[in-house]
PDB file of C-alpha atoms in Angstrom:
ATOM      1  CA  UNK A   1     146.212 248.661 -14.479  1.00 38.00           C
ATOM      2  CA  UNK A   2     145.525 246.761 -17.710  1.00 37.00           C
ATOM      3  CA  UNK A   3     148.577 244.363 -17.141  1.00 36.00           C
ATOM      4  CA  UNK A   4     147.148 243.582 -13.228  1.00 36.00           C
ATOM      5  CA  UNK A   5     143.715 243.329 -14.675  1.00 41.00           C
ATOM      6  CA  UNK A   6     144.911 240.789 -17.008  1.00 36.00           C
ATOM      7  CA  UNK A   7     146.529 238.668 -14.505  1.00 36.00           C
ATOM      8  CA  UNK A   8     143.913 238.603 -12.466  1.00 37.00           C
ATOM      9  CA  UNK A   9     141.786 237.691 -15.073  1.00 40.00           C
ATOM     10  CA  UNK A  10     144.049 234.921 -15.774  1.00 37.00           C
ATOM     11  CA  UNK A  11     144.508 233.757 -11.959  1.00 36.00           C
ATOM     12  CA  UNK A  12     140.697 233.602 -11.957  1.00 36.00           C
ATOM     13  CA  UNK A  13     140.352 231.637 -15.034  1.00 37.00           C
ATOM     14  CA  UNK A  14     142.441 229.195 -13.303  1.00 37.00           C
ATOM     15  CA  UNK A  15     141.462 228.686 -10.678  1.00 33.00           C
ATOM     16  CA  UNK A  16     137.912 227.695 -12.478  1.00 37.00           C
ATOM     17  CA  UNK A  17     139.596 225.348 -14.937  1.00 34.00           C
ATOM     18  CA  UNK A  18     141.226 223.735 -11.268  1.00 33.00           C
ATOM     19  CA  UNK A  19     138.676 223.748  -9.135  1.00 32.00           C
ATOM     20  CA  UNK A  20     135.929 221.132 -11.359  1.00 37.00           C
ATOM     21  CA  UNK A  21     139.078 218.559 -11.142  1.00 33.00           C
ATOM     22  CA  UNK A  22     139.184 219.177  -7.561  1.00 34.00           C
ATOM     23  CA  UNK A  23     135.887 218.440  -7.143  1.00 35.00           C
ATOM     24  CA  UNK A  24     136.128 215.225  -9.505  1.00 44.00           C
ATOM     25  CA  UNK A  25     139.056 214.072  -6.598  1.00 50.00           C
ATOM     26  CA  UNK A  26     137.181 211.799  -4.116  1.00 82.00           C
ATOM     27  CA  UNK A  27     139.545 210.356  -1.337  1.00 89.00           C
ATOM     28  CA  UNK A  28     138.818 206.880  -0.392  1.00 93.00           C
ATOM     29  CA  UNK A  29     139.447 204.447   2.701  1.00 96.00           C
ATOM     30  CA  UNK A  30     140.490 201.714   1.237  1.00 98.00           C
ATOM     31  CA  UNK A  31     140.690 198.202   3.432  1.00 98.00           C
ATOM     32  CA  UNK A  32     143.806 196.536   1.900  1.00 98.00           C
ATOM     33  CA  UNK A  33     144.500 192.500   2.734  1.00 98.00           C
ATOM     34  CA  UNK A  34     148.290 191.456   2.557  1.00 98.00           C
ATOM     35  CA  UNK A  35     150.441 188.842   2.802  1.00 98.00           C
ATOM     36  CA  UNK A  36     152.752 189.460   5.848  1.00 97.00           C
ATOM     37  CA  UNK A  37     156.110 188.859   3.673  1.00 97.00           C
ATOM     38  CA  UNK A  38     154.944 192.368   1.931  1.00 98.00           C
ATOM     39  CA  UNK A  39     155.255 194.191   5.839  1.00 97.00           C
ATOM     40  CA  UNK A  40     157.969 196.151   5.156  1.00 96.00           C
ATOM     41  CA  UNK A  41     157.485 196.784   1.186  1.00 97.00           C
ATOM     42  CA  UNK A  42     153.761 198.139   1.703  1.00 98.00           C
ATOM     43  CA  UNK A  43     155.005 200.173   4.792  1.00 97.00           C
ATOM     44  CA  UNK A  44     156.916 201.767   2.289  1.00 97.00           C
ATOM     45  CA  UNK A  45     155.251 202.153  -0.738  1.00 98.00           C
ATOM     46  CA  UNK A  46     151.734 202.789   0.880  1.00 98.00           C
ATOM     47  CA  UNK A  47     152.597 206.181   2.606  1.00 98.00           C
ATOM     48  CA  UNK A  48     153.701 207.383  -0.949  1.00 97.00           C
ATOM     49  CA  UNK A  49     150.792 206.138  -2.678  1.00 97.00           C
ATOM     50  CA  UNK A  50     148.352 208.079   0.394  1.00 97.00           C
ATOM     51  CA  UNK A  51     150.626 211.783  -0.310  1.00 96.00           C
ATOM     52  CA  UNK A  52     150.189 210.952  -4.252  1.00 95.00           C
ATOM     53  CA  UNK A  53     146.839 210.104  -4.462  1.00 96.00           C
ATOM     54  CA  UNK A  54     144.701 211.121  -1.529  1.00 96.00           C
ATOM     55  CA  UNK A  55     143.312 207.894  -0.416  1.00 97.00           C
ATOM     56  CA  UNK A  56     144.091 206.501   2.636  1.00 97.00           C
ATOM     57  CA  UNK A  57     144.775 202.792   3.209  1.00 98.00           C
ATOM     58  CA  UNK A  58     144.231 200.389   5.961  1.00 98.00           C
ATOM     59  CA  UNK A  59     146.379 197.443   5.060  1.00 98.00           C
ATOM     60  CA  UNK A  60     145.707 194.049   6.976  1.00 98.00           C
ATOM     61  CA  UNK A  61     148.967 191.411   6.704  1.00 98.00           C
ATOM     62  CA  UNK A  62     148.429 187.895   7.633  1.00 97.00           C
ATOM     63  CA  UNK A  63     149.588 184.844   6.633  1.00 97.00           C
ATOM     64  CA  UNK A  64     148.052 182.741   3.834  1.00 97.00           C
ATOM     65  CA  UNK A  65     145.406 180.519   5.652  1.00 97.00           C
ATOM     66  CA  UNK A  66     144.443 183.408   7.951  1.00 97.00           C
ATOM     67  CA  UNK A  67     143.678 185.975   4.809  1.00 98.00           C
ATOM     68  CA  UNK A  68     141.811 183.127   2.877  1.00 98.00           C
ATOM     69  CA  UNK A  69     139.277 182.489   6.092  1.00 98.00           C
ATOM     70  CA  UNK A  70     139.160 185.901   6.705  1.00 98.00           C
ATOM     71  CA  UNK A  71     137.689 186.285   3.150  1.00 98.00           C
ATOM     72  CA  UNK A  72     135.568 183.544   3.440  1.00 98.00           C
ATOM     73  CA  UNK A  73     134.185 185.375   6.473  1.00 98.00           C
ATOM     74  CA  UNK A  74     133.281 188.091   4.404  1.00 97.00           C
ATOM     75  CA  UNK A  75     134.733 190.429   6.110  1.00 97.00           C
ATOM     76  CA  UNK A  76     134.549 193.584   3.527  1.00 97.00           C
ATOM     77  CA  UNK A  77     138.199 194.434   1.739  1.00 98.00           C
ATOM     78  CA  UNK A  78     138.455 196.208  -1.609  1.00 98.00           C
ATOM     79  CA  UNK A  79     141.834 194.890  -2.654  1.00 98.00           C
ATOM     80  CA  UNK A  80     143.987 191.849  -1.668  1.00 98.00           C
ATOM     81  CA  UNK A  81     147.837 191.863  -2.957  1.00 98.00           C
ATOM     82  CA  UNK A  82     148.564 187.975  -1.210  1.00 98.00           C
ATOM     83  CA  UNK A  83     150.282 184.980  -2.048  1.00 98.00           C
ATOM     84  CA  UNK A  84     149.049 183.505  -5.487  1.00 97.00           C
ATOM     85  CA  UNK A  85     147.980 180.481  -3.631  1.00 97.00           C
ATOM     86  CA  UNK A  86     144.630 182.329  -2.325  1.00 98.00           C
ATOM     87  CA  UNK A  87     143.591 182.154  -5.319  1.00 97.00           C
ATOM     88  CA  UNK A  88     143.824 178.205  -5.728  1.00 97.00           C
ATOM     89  CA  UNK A  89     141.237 178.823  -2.655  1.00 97.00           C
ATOM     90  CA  UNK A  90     137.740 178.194  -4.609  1.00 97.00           C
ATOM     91  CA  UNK A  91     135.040 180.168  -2.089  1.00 98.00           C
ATOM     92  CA  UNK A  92     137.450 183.010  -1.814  1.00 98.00           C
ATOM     93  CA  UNK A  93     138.413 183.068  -5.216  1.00 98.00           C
ATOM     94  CA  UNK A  94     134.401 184.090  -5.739  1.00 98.00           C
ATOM     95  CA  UNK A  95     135.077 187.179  -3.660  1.00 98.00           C
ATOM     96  CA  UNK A  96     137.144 189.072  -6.458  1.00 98.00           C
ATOM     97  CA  UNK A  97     135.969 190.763  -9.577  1.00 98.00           C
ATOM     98  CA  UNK A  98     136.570 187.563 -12.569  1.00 96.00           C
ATOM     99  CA  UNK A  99     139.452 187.855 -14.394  1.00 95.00           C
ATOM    100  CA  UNK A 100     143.264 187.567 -14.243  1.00 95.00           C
ATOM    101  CA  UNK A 101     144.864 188.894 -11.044  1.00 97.00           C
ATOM    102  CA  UNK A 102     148.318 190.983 -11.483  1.00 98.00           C
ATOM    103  CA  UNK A 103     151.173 190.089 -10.919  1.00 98.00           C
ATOM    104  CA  UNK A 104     153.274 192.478  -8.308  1.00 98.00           C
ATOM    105  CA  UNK A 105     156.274 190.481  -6.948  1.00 98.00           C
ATOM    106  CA  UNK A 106     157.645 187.632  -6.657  1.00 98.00           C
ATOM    107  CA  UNK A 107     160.790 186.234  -4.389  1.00 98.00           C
ATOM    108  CA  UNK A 108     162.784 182.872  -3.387  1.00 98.00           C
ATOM    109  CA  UNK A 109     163.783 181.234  -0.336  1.00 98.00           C
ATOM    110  CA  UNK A 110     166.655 181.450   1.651  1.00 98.00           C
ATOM    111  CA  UNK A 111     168.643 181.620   5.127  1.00 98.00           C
ATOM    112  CA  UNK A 112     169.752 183.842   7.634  1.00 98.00           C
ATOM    113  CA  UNK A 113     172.371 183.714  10.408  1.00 98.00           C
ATOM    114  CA  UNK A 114     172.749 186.882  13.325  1.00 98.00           C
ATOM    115  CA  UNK A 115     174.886 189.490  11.919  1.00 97.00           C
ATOM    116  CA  UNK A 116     178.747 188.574  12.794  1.00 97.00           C
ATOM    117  CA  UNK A 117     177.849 184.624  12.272  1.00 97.00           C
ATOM    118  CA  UNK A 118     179.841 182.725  10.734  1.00 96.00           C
ATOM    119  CA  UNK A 119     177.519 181.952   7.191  1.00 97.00           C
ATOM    120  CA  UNK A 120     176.991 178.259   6.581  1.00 97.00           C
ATOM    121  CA  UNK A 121     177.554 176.429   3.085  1.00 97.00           C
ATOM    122  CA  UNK A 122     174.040 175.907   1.444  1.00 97.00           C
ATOM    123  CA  UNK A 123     174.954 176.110  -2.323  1.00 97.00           C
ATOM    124  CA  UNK A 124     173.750 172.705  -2.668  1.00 98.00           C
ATOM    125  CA  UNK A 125     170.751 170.511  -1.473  1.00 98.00           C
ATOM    126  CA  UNK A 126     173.403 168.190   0.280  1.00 98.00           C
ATOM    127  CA  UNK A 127     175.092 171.522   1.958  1.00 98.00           C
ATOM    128  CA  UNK A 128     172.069 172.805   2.654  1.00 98.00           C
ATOM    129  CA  UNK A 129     170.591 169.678   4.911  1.00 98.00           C
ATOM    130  CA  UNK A 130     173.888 169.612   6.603  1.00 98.00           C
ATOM    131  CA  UNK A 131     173.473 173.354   7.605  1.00 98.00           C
ATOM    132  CA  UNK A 132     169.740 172.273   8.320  1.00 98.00           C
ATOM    133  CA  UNK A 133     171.035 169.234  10.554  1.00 98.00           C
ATOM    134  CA  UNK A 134     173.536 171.109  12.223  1.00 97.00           C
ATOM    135  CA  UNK A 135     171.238 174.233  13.594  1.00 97.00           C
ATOM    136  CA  UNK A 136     170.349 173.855  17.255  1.00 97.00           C
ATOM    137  CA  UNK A 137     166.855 175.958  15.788  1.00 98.00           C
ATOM    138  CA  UNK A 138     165.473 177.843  12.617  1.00 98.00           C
ATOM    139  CA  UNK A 139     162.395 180.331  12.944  1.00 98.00           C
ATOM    140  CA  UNK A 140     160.225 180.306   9.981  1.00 98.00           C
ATOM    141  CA  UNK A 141     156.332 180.739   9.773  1.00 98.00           C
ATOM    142  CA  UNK A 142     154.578 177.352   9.430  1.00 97.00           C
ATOM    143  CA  UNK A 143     151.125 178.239   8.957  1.00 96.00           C
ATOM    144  CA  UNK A 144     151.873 180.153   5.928  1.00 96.00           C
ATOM    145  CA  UNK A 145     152.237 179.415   1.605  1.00 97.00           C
ATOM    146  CA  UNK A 146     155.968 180.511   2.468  1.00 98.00           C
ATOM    147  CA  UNK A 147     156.053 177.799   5.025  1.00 98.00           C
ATOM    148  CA  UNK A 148     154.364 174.839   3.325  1.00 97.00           C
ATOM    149  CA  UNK A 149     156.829 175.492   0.718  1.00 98.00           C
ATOM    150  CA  UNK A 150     159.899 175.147   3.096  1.00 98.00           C
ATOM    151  CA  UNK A 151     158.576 172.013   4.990  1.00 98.00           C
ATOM    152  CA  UNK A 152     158.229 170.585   2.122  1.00 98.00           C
ATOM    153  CA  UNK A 153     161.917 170.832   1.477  1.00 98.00           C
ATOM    154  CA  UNK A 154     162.877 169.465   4.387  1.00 98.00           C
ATOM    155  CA  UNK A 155     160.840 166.533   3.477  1.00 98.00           C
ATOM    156  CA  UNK A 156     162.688 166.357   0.118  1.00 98.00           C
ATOM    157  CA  UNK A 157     165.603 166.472   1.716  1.00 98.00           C
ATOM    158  CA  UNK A 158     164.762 163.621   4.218  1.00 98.00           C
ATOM    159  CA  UNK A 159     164.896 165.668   7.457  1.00 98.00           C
ATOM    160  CA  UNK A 160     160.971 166.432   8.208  1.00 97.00           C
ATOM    161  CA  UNK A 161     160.544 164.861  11.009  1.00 97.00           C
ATOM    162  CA  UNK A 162     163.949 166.375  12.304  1.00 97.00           C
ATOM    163  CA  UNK A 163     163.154 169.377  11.851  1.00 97.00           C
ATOM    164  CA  UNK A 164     160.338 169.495  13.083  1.00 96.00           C
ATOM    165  CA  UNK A 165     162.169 169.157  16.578  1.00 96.00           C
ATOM    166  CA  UNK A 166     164.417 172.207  15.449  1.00 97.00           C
ATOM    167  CA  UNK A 167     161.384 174.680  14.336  1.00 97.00           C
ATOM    168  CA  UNK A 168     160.402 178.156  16.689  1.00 97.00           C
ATOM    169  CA  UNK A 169     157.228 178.573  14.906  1.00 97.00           C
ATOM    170  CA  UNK A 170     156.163 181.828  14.392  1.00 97.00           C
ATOM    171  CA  UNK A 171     153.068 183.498  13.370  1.00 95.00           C
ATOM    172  CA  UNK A 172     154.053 186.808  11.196  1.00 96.00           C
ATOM    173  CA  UNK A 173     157.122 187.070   8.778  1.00 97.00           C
ATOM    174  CA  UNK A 174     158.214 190.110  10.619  1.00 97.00           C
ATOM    175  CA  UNK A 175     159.073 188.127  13.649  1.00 97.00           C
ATOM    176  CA  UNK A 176     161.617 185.811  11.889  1.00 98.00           C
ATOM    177  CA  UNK A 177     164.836 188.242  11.525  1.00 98.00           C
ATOM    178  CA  UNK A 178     164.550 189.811  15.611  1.00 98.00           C
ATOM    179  CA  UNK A 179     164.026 186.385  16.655  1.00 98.00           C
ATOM    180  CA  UNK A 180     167.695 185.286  14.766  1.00 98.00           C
ATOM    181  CA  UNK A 181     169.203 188.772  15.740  1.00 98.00           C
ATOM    182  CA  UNK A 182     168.100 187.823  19.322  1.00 97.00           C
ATOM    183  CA  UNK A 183     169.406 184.093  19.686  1.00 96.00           C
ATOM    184  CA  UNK A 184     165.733 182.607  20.149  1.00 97.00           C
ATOM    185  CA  UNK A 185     166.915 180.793  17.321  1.00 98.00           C
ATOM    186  CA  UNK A 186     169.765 179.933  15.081  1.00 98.00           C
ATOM    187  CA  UNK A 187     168.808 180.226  11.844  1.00 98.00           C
ATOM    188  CA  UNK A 188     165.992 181.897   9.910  1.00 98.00           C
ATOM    189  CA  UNK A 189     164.271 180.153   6.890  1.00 98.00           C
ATOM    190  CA  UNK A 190     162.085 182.277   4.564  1.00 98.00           C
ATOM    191  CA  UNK A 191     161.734 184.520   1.643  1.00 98.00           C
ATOM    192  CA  UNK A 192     164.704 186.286   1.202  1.00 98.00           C
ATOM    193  CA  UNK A 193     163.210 189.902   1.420  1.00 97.00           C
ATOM    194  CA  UNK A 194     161.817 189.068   4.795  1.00 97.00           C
ATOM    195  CA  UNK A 195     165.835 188.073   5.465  1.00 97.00           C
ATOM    196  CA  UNK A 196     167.296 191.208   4.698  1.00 93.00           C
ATOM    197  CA  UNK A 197     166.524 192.762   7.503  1.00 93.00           C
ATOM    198  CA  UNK A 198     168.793 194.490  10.783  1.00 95.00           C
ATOM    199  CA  UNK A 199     170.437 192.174  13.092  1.00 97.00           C
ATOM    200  CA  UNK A 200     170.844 189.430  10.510  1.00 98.00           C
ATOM    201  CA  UNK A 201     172.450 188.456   7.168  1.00 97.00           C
ATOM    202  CA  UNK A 202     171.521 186.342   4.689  1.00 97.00           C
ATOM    203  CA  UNK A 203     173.524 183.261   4.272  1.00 97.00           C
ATOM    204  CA  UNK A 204     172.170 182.285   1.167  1.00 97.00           C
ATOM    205  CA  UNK A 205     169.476 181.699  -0.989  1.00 98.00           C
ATOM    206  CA  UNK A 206     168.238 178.216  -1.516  1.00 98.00           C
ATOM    207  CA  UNK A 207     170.252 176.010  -3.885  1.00 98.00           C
ATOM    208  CA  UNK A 208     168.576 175.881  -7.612  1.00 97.00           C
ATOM    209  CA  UNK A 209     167.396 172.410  -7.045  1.00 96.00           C
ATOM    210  CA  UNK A 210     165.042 173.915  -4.623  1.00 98.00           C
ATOM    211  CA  UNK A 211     164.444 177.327  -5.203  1.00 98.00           C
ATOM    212  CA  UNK A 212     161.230 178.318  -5.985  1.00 97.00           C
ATOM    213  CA  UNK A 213     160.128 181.786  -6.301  1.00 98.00           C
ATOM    214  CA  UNK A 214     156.648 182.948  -4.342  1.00 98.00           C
ATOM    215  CA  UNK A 215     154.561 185.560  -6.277  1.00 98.00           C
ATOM    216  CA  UNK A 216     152.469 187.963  -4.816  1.00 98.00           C
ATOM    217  CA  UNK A 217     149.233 188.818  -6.944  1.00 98.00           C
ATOM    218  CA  UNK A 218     146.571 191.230  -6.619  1.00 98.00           C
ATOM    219  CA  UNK A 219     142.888 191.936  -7.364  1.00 98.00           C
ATOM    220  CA  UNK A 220     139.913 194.217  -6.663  1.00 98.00           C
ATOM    221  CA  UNK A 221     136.616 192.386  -4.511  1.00 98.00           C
ATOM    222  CA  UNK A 222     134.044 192.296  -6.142  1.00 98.00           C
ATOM    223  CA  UNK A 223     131.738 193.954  -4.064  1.00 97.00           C
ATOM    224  CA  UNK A 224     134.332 197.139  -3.602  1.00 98.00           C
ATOM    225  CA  UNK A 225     132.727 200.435  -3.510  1.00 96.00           C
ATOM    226  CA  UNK A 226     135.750 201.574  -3.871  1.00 97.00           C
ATOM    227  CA  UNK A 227     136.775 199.817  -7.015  1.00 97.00           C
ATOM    228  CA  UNK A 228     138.312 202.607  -9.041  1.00 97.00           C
ATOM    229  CA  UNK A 229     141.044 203.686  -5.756  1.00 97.00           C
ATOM    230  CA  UNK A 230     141.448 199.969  -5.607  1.00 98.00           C
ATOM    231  CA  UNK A 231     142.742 200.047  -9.034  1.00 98.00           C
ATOM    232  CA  UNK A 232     144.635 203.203  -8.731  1.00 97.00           C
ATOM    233  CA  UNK A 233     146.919 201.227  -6.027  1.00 98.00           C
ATOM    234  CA  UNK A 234     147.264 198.269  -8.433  1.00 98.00           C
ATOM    235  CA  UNK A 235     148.763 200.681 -11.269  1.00 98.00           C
ATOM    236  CA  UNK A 236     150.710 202.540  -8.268  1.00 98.00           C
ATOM    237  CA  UNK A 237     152.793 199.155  -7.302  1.00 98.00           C
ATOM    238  CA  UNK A 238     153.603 198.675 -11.019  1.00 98.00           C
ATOM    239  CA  UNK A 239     154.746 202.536 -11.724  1.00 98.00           C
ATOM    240  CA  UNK A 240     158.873 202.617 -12.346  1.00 97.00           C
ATOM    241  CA  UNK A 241     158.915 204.105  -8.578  1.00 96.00           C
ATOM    242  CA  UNK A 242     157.225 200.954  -6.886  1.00 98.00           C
ATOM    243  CA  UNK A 243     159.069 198.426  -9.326  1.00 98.00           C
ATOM    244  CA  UNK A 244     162.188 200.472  -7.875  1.00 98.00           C
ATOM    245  CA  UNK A 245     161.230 199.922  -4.400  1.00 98.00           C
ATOM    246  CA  UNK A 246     159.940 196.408  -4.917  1.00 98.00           C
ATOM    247  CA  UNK A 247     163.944 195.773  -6.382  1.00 97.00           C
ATOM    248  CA  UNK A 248     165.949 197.089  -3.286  1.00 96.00           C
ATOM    249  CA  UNK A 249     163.735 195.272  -1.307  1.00 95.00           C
ATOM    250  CA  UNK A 250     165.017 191.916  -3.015  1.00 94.00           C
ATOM    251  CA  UNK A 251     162.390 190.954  -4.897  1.00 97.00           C
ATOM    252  CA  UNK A 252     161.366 190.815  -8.800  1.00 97.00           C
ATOM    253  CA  UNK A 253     158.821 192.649 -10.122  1.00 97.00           C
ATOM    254  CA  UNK A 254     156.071 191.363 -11.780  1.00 93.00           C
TER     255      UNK A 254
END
């Protein structure tokens, strides 16, 4: 009787010592903005973060000029984790707390053919506008930091206006690879995460030259009421689990 009142005692005890922490748990909603090149990482990394800690997450991707007007709408968020670039935006720059942003990802450029394709030569700037020339069409997203970049290679190259004639502009990242895998165009040209992707291989990344990585940054808004969760994610994405996930999915940490 003494041993069974003893661990009852002890189950009692804690279950007091649990239940105050309990308590101190508040699950948030937390309105997330994205850039749509972090699609598939976030649908990966946010259902983890939701079982881990709780909160719940409603995640928003859009392209770069889309999230920084959607800011300067004020439409409420408590976290962005976009393209750097936002924050060269002055008005929305105002909308997070001051201070630096951190660093999550970052990733280059590159092509993709359909899966089979033969894979063209773009090791160099002078192999790569040949590929470039060659395509019947490329997909990439125009209206997007990813995209501003790549036209602007093709103007470095000499082909702009070329291209131009080429391009099946799309509006998300996550269209690019289906519309390759699907012949609506010949060649995808984007960040090399959004490349690796079914239906499609990557051909390449961009020659040296012209490589330039794209880094994905985040921060809290400044009017969050939710400011502590919105933190909580930030530390998630840099735990040795997200810096994992954020490597398999072709991109560098940090």
């Amino acid at each position: 009787m003494k041993t069974l009142s003893l661990i009852a005692a002890t189950s009692m005890l804690g279950l007091v010592l649990v239940m105050p922490l309990a308590a101190d748990l508040k699950a948030a909603e937390l309105n997330v903005i994205a850039g749509g090149s972090l699609t598939g990482l976030l649908g990966e990394l946010g259902p983890r973060f939701e079982k881990a800690s709780g909160h719940r997450l409603s995640i928003h991707f859009d392209s770069t000029p889309n999230i920084i007007a959607r800011i300067n709408a004020g439409t409420p968020f408590d976290l962005a984790v976009v393209p750097v670039d936002v924050f060269k935006d002055g008005a929305a720059k105002t909308r997070f707390i001051p201070g630096p942003t951190i660093d999550i990802a970052r990733v280059g450029y590159g092509l993709a053919v359909r899966a089979g394709a033969a894979k063209p030569d773009v090791s160099t700037p002078a192999a790569l506008k040949e590929t470039l020339l060659g395509a019947a069409s490329i997909a990439f997203v125009p209206s997007s930091a990813a995209g501003a970049y790549i036209i602007k290679v093709f103007e470095r190259l000499g082909i702009g206006d070329v291209m131009k004639a080429k391009t099946r502009a799309l509006t998300g990242p996550p269209q690019i690879a289906p519309a390759v895998a699907n012949g609506d165009a010949e060649l995808g040209v984007f960040l090399t995460n959004v490349l690796t992707a079914p239906g499609v291989e990557l051909a390449g990344p961009f020659p040296a030259d012209l490589q330039h990585e794209l880094v994905f940054t985040a921060a809290v808004a400044a009017d969050s009421r939710e400011a502590d969760a919105a933190r909580s994610l930030i530390d998630y994405l840099r735990t040795s689990e997200a810096v994992a996930t954020i490597k398999a999915a072709g991109m560098n940490p940090g």
